[in-house]
C-alpha positions in Angstrom: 0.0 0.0 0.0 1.5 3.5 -0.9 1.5 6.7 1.2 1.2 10.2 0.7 1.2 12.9 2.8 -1.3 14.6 0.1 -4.9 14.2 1.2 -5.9 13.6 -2.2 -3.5 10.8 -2.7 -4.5 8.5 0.4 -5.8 5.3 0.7 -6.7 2.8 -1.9 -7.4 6.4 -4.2 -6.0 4.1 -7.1 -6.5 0.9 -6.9 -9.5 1.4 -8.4 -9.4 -0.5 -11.7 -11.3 0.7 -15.5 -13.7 -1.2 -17.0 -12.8 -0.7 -20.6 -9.6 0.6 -22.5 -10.0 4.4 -22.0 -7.3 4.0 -18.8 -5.4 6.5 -17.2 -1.7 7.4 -18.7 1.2 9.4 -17.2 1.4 11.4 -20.2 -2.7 12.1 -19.7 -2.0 14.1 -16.4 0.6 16.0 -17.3 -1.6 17.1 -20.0 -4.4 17.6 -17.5 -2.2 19.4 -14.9 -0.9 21.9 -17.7 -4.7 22.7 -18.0 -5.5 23.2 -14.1 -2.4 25.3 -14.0 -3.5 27.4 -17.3 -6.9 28.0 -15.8 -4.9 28.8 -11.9 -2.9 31.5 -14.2 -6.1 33.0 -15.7 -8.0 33.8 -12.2 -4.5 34.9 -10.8 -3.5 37.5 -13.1 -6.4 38.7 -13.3 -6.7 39.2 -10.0 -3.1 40.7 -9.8 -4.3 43.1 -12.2 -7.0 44.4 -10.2 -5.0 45.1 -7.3 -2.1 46.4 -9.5 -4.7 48.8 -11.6 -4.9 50.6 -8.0 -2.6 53.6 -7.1 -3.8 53.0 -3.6 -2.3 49.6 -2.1 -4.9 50.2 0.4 -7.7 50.2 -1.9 -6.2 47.5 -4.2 -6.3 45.4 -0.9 -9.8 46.3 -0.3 -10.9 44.9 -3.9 -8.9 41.5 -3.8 -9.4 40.3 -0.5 -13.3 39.2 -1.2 -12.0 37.6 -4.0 -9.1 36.0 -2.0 -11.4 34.5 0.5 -13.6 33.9 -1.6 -11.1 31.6 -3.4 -9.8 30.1 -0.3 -13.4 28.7 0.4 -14.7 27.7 -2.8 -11.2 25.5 -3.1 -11.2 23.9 0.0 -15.4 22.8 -0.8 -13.9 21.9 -4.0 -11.5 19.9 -2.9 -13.1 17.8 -0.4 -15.7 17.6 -3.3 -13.1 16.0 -5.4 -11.2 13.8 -2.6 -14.9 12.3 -1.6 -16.1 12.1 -4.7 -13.1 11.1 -7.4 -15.5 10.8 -10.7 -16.3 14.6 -10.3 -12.7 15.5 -10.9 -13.0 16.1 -14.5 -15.6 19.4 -13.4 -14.3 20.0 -9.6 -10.7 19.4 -10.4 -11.1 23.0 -12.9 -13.1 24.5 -10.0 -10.4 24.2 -7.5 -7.4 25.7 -9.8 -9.7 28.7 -10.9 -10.6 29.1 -7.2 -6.6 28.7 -6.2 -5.8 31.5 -8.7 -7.8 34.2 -6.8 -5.8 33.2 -3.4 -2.4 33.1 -5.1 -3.1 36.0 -7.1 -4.1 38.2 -4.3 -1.1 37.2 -2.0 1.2 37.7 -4.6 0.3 41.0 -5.9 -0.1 42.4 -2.0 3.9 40.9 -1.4 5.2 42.0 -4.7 3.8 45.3 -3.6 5.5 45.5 -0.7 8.3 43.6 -2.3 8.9 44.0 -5.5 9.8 41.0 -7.5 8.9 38.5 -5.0 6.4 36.8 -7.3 8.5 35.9 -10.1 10.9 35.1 -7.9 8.6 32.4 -6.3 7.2 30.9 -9.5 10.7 30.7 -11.0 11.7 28.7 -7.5 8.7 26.7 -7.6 8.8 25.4 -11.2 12.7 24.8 -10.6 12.0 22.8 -8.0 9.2 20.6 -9.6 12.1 20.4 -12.2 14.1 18.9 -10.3 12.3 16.7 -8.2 11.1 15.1 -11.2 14.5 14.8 -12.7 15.5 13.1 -9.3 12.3 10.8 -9.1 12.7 9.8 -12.7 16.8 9.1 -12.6 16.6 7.3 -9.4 18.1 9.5 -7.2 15.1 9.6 -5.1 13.6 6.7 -4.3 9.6 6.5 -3.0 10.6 3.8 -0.9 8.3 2.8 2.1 10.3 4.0 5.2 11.1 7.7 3.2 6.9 7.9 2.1 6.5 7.0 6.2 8.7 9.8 7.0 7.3 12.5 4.7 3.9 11.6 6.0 5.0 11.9 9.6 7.2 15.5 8.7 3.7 16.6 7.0 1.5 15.8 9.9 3.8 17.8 11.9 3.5 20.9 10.2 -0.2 20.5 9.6 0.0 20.1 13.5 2.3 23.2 14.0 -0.2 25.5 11.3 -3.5 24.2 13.0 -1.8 25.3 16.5 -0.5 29.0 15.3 -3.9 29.7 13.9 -5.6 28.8 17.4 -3.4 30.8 18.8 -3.8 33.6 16.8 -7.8 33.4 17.2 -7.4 34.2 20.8 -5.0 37.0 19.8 -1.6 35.3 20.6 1.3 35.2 18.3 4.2 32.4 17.4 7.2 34.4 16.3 9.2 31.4 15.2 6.5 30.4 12.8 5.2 34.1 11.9 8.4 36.3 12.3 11.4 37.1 10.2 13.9 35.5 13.1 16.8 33.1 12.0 14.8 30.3 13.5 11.4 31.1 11.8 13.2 31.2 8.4 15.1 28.2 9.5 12.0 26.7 9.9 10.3 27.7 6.5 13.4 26.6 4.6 12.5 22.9 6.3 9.3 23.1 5.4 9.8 24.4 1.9 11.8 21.1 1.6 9.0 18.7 3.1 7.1 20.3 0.5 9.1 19.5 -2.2 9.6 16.1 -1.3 5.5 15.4 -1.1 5.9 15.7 -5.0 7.8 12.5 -5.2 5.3 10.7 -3.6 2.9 12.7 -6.0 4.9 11.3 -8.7 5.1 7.7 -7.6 1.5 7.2 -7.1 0.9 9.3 -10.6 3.1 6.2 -11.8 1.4 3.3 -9.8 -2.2 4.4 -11.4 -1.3 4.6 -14.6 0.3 1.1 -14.6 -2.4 -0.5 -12.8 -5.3 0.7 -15.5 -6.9 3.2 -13.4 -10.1 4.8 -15.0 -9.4 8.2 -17.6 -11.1 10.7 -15.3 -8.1 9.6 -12.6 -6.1 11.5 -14.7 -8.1 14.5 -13.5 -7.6 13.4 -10.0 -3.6 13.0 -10.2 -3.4 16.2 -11.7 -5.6 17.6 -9.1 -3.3 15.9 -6.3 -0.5 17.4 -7.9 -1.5 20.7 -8.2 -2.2 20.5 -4.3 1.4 20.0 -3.5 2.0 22.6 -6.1 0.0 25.3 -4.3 1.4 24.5 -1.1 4.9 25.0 -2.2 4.7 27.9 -3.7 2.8 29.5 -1.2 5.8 28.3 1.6 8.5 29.7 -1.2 6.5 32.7 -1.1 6.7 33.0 2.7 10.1 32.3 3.0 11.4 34.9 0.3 9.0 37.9 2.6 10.4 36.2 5.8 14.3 37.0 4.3 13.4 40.4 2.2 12.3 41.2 5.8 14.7 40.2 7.9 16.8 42.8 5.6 14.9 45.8 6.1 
């Protein structure tokens, strides 16, 4: 039985088997995840332009934030939608990247604001990295072995432990510097993170693999590139946090 740390790649999410030959093919997701990740670009800059359009940062804040919550929602319904219910992934799959681009977009815009060049910065970073993570996967340098999908899990709970704690915390007013702040051991701490990250997409990969050699159903390929994507987000959204955590720790 495989492991991931990525909710949408838990379980027996594969082994379910097609019924005819329209199966599920490596090459099939890729093309699918190039389409979630057009339609992610399409609600993002578009919602980078609306808060760039604004002289004001203020008011530019003011117009994307609806939209940014508003994307944070809708992605997490859409997402559960699609983890619960696999054979939607074709429709909610779509859903949750167009939803994703109004959060990205909005962060990104507010942080390149406040400092500039971030964004590229991040994508550039985050596509290097899925570069080479698949370059590692696919040469064997990496291996998806049993004990290191067991230890990514276990580093992945942690931090989903450490974020659900700092957000308590914070609802009651409090504050956790060395998870928040621009310190040495908050960036520290990102940087690992930012790793953990990274290495979820080798699990990503190897269960990507798995399904397409066991004859998984066509719309999986939907679902892969939907679990993919996840990991996706996530990383660039803790690149993102490290890069203001260092341009800060400079001012």
């Amino acid at each position: 039985m495989m492991r991931s740390a990525n909710p949408a790649l838990r379980g027996q999410v594969f082994d379910i088997y097609a019924t005819d030959e329209k199966t599920m093919t490596v090459n099939g997701t890729v093309g699918k995840t190039a389409i979630l990740m057009v339609f992610l670009l399409a609600t993002g800059y578009w919602t980078w332009n609306i808060f760039s359009n604004e002289v004001d940062p203020a008011i530019g804040a003011q117009k994307v934030m609806p939209m940014f919550y508003g994307g944070l929602f809708g992605g997490l319904v859409f997402a559960i939608a699609t983890c619960f219910k696999k054979t939607w992934a074709p429709i909610t799959a779509p859903l949750y990247a167009l939803c994703e681009g109004l959060v990205l977009g909005g962060i990104s815009a507010i942080l390149n604001k406040a400092y500039p060049g971030i964004a590229l910065q991040a994508v550039v970073l985050t596509l290097g990295t899925l570069a080479v993570m698949l370059v590692a996967y696919r040469s064997g340098l990496i291996k998806a072995t049993e004990n290191f999908k067991l230890g990514i899990v276990a580093a992945t709970g942690g931090i989903c432990i450490l974020y659900f704690i700092t957000f308590i915390i914070h609802m009651f007013g409090g504050t956790v510097p060395f998870v928040t702040g621009n310190g040495p051991l908050s960036i520290g701490i990102s940087v690992v993170i930012v790793v953990i990250a990274a290495l979820n997409l080798v699990l990503d990969f190897d269960f990507i693999e798995h399904a397409a050699e066991t004859n998984t159903p066509k719309y999986m390929e939907w679902y892969g590139a939907f679990a993919l994507m996840v990991t996706l987000v996530w990383l660039y959204i803790e690149i993102l946090r490290l890069l203001a955590k260092i341009k800060s720790s400079q001012r």
